[in-house]
Amino acid sequence: MLIELESVTKIYNQGQVNEVVALDDISLEVDDNSMICLRGASGCGKSTLLSIIGCVFQPTSGRVAIGGKQLSRLPDRFLTLHRRRYIGFIFQNFNILTSLTVRENIVLPLIPLGISPTRMKERAEELMDQFSISHRRNFPAGQVSGGELQRVAIARALVSDPPLILADEPTAHLDSRLGLEFMHFMADLKAKGKTIIITSHDSMVTEHPAIDRVIDMKDGRIHVP
């Protein structure tokens, strides 16, 4: 899924005393079936950029196109539908609902899409088998290990089979073993045709051989040394 950004700027609290320029004139292309890493210190704008690519935020100015479709000025309801169908998110803290079971967490993104309960269950079973967590299907998510939670988060991101996967600082709270396991999963997804964008300053991510390009960010801009 080709991603194109042209002169994208994002300003929070525009015109107010607490105005913040989070992104400043960003232009970027990401090829289909590639994995890139956005790297930079906290506050550099990488998470905001990921959120704009993920149709969570609209840019203040500039153009965003994903898969040839212009998204910059679409109404929120269309952005939400696009996000549900085409984008899978993996959050830094996983954002798992601990009171729900592993299977219930995985199928959550499918509920607004009107998919039948039978198909949702089948899809969850496919992913739980793939990530070796079937034996935890009926456990409350708050009762499984950190590594298993990681797999639940990845399965949830993949449940609608989106072509684009976005991961925000996914290894920040993982030990080296789980971090390497995460990157193994990402490399496998890339091999299956997914496009992946990861924000990280973790060398485990930035130096992984499956990463095609590392893009450094500083003060809301792409930094070229």
Coordinates of C-alpha atoms in Angstrom, one line a residue:
M1 CA 0.0 0.0 0.0
L2 CA 1.9 3.0 -1.3
I3 CA 1.8 6.0 1.1
E4 CA 2.5 9.5 -0.1
L5 CA 2.7 12.6 2.1
E6 CA 3.4 16.0 0.6
S7 CA 4.2 19.1 2.7
V8 CA 2.3 17.8 5.7
T9 CA 2.1 20.1 8.7
K10 CA 0.3 19.5 12.0
I11 CA -0.2 22.3 14.5
Y12 CA -1.9 21.7 17.8
N13 CA -3.7 24.6 19.5
Q14 CA -3.2 26.7 16.4
G15 CA -3.3 30.5 17.1
Q16 CA -3.2 30.0 20.9
V17 CA -0.4 30.8 23.4
N18 CA 0.2 27.0 23.8
E19 CA 0.5 26.4 20.0
V20 CA 2.8 23.5 19.1
V21 CA 4.1 22.7 15.6
A22 CA 4.3 18.9 15.8
L23 CA 5.1 18.4 12.1
D24 CA 6.6 20.9 9.8
D25 CA 6.5 20.4 6.1
I26 CA 6.9 16.6 5.9
S27 CA 7.1 15.0 2.5
L28 CA 7.6 11.2 2.4
E29 CA 6.9 8.2 0.3
V30 CA 6.6 4.6 1.6
D31 CA 6.6 1.8 -0.9
D32 CA 4.3 -1.2 -0.9
N33 CA 5.5 -4.3 1.0
S34 CA 8.3 -2.4 2.8
M35 CA 9.1 -1.9 6.5
I36 CA 10.4 1.5 7.7
C37 CA 11.2 2.9 11.0
L38 CA 10.6 6.4 12.2
R39 CA 13.3 7.3 14.7
G40 CA 13.8 10.2 17.0
A41 CA 13.6 11.5 20.6
S42 CA 10.4 11.9 22.4
G43 CA 8.5 14.9 21.1
C44 CA 10.1 14.8 17.7
G45 CA 6.8 14.2 15.9
K46 CA 7.1 10.6 15.0
S47 CA 3.9 9.5 16.8
T48 CA 1.9 12.4 15.3
L49 CA 3.1 11.4 11.8
L50 CA 2.1 7.8 12.5
S51 CA -1.3 9.0 13.6
I52 CA -1.8 11.0 10.5
I53 CA -0.8 8.1 8.3
G54 CA -3.3 6.0 10.4
C55 CA -6.1 8.4 9.8
V56 CA -6.4 9.2 13.5
F57 CA -5.6 12.9 12.9
Q58 CA -6.0 15.2 10.0
P59 CA -3.0 17.4 9.0
T60 CA -3.3 21.1 9.4
S61 CA -2.1 21.5 5.9
G62 CA -0.6 19.3 3.2
R63 CA -1.6 16.2 1.3
V64 CA -1.9 12.6 2.4
A65 CA -2.7 9.7 0.0
I66 CA -2.7 6.0 0.8
G67 CA -3.1 3.5 -2.0
G68 CA -3.7 6.3 -4.4
K69 CA -6.7 7.6 -2.4
Q70 CA -6.6 11.2 -1.2
L71 CA -7.4 11.2 2.5
S72 CA -6.3 14.7 3.7
R73 CA -9.8 16.3 3.7
L74 CA -12.2 13.4 3.9
P75 CA -14.9 13.6 6.6
D76 CA -14.2 11.8 9.8
R77 CA -16.7 9.0 9.1
F78 CA -14.9 8.0 5.9
L79 CA -11.5 8.2 7.7
T80 CA -12.8 5.9 10.4
L81 CA -14.1 3.4 7.8
H82 CA -10.8 3.5 5.9
R83 CA -8.9 3.0 9.2
R84 CA -11.0 0.0 10.2
R85 CA -10.6 -1.8 6.8
Y86 CA -7.1 -1.0 5.8
I87 CA -5.0 -0.2 8.9
G88 CA -3.9 -2.4 11.9
F89 CA -2.5 -0.6 15.0
I90 CA -0.1 -2.1 17.5
F91 CA 0.2 0.3 20.5
Q92 CA 3.1 0.8 22.8
N93 CA 1.2 -0.5 25.8
F94 CA -0.9 -2.9 23.7
N95 CA -4.2 -1.3 24.8
I96 CA -5.6 -4.7 25.7
L97 CA -8.9 -4.8 27.7
T98 CA -7.8 -7.0 30.5
S99 CA -11.4 -7.9 31.6
L100 CA -12.2 -9.4 28.2
T101 CA -10.9 -12.8 27.1
V102 CA -8.0 -13.2 24.7
R103 CA -10.5 -14.1 21.9
E104 CA -12.8 -11.2 22.7
N105 CA -9.9 -8.7 22.5
I106 CA -8.8 -10.1 19.1
V107 CA -12.2 -9.7 17.4
L108 CA -12.9 -6.2 18.7
P109 CA -12.0 -4.4 15.4
L110 CA -14.4 -6.7 13.5
I111 CA -17.5 -5.7 15.5
P112 CA -18.2 -2.4 13.7
L113 CA -17.7 -4.1 10.3
G114 CA -20.9 -6.2 10.6
I115 CA -19.1 -9.5 10.3
S116 CA -21.0 -12.5 11.5
P117 CA -20.2 -13.9 14.9
T118 CA -19.3 -17.3 13.3
R119 CA -16.8 -15.6 10.9
M120 CA -15.3 -13.5 13.8
K121 CA -14.8 -16.7 15.8
E122 CA -13.2 -18.5 12.8
R123 CA -10.8 -15.5 12.2
A124 CA -9.8 -15.3 15.8
E125 CA -9.1 -19.1 15.8
E126 CA -6.9 -18.8 12.7
L127 CA -4.8 -16.0 14.3
M128 CA -4.6 -17.7 17.8
D129 CA -3.3 -20.8 16.0
Q130 CA -0.8 -18.8 14.0
F131 CA 0.6 -17.1 17.1
S132 CA 0.4 -20.1 19.4
I133 CA -2.1 -18.6 21.9
S134 CA -5.1 -20.9 21.3
H135 CA -4.7 -22.4 24.7
R136 CA -5.4 -19.0 26.2
R137 CA -8.5 -18.2 24.1
N138 CA -10.9 -18.0 27.1
F139 CA -8.5 -16.6 29.6
P140 CA -9.1 -13.0 30.7
A141 CA -6.4 -11.0 29.0
G142 CA -5.2 -9.7 32.4
Q143 CA -4.2 -13.2 33.3
V144 CA -1.7 -14.0 30.5
S145 CA 2.0 -13.3 30.2
G146 CA 3.6 -10.2 28.6
G147 CA 4.7 -12.3 25.6
E148 CA 1.2 -13.6 25.2
L149 CA -0.2 -10.1 25.4
Q150 CA 2.2 -9.1 22.7
R151 CA 0.8 -11.8 20.5
V152 CA -2.8 -10.8 21.3
A153 CA -2.0 -7.3 20.2
I154 CA -0.5 -8.4 16.9
A155 CA -3.4 -10.8 16.3
R156 CA -5.9 -8.0 17.0
A157 CA -4.1 -5.7 14.5
L158 CA -4.2 -8.4 11.8
V159 CA -7.8 -9.6 12.4
S160 CA -9.3 -7.6 9.5
D161 CA -6.3 -8.5 7.3
P162 CA -5.2 -4.9 6.7
P163 CA -2.5 -4.2 4.2
L164 CA -0.9 -1.6 6.4
I165 CA 0.4 -2.2 9.9
L166 CA 1.4 0.7 12.2
A167 CA 3.3 0.1 15.4
D168 CA 4.1 2.9 17.9
E169 CA 7.2 2.2 20.1
P170 CA 6.2 -1.5 20.3
T171 CA 9.4 -2.7 22.0
A172 CA 9.6 0.1 24.6
H173 CA 8.5 -2.1 27.5
L174 CA 9.7 -5.4 26.3
D175 CA 12.8 -7.3 27.3
S176 CA 15.3 -8.3 24.6
R177 CA 13.8 -11.7 24.0
L178 CA 10.3 -10.4 23.5
G179 CA 11.6 -7.5 21.4
L180 CA 13.3 -9.9 19.0
E181 CA 10.2 -12.1 18.9
F182 CA 8.2 -9.0 17.9
M183 CA 10.6 -8.2 15.1
H184 CA 10.5 -11.8 13.9
F185 CA 6.7 -11.5 13.6
M186 CA 7.0 -8.2 11.7
A187 CA 9.5 -9.7 9.3
D188 CA 7.1 -12.6 8.7
L189 CA 4.3 -10.1 8.0
K190 CA 6.5 -8.2 5.6
A191 CA 7.3 -11.4 3.8
K192 CA 3.5 -12.0 3.4
G193 CA 3.1 -8.6 1.6
K194 CA 2.2 -6.2 4.4
T195 CA 3.5 -2.6 4.6
I196 CA 4.8 -1.8 8.0
I197 CA 5.7 1.5 9.7
I198 CA 7.3 1.4 13.2
T199 CA 8.2 4.3 15.5
S200 CA 11.2 3.4 17.6
H201 CA 14.7 4.5 18.7
D202 CA 15.5 0.9 19.8
S203 CA 18.5 -0.5 18.0
M204 CA 16.8 -3.9 18.1
V205 CA 14.3 -2.4 15.6
T206 CA 16.4 0.1 13.7
E207 CA 19.2 -2.4 13.0
H208 CA 17.0 -5.3 12.2
P209 CA 17.7 -6.7 8.7
A210 CA 14.0 -6.6 7.7
I211 CA 13.9 -2.8 8.1
D212 CA 14.3 -1.2 4.6
R213 CA 14.8 2.3 5.8
V214 CA 15.3 4.3 8.9
I215 CA 13.9 7.9 8.8
D216 CA 15.3 10.2 11.5
M217 CA 13.0 12.9 12.8
K218 CA 13.9 16.0 14.8
D219 CA 11.7 19.0 15.8
G220 CA 8.9 17.9 13.6
R221 CA 10.9 17.5 10.5
I222 CA 12.7 14.7 8.7
H223 CA 16.3 15.1 9.7
V224 CA 19.0 14.8 7.1
P225 CA 22.5 14.8 8.7

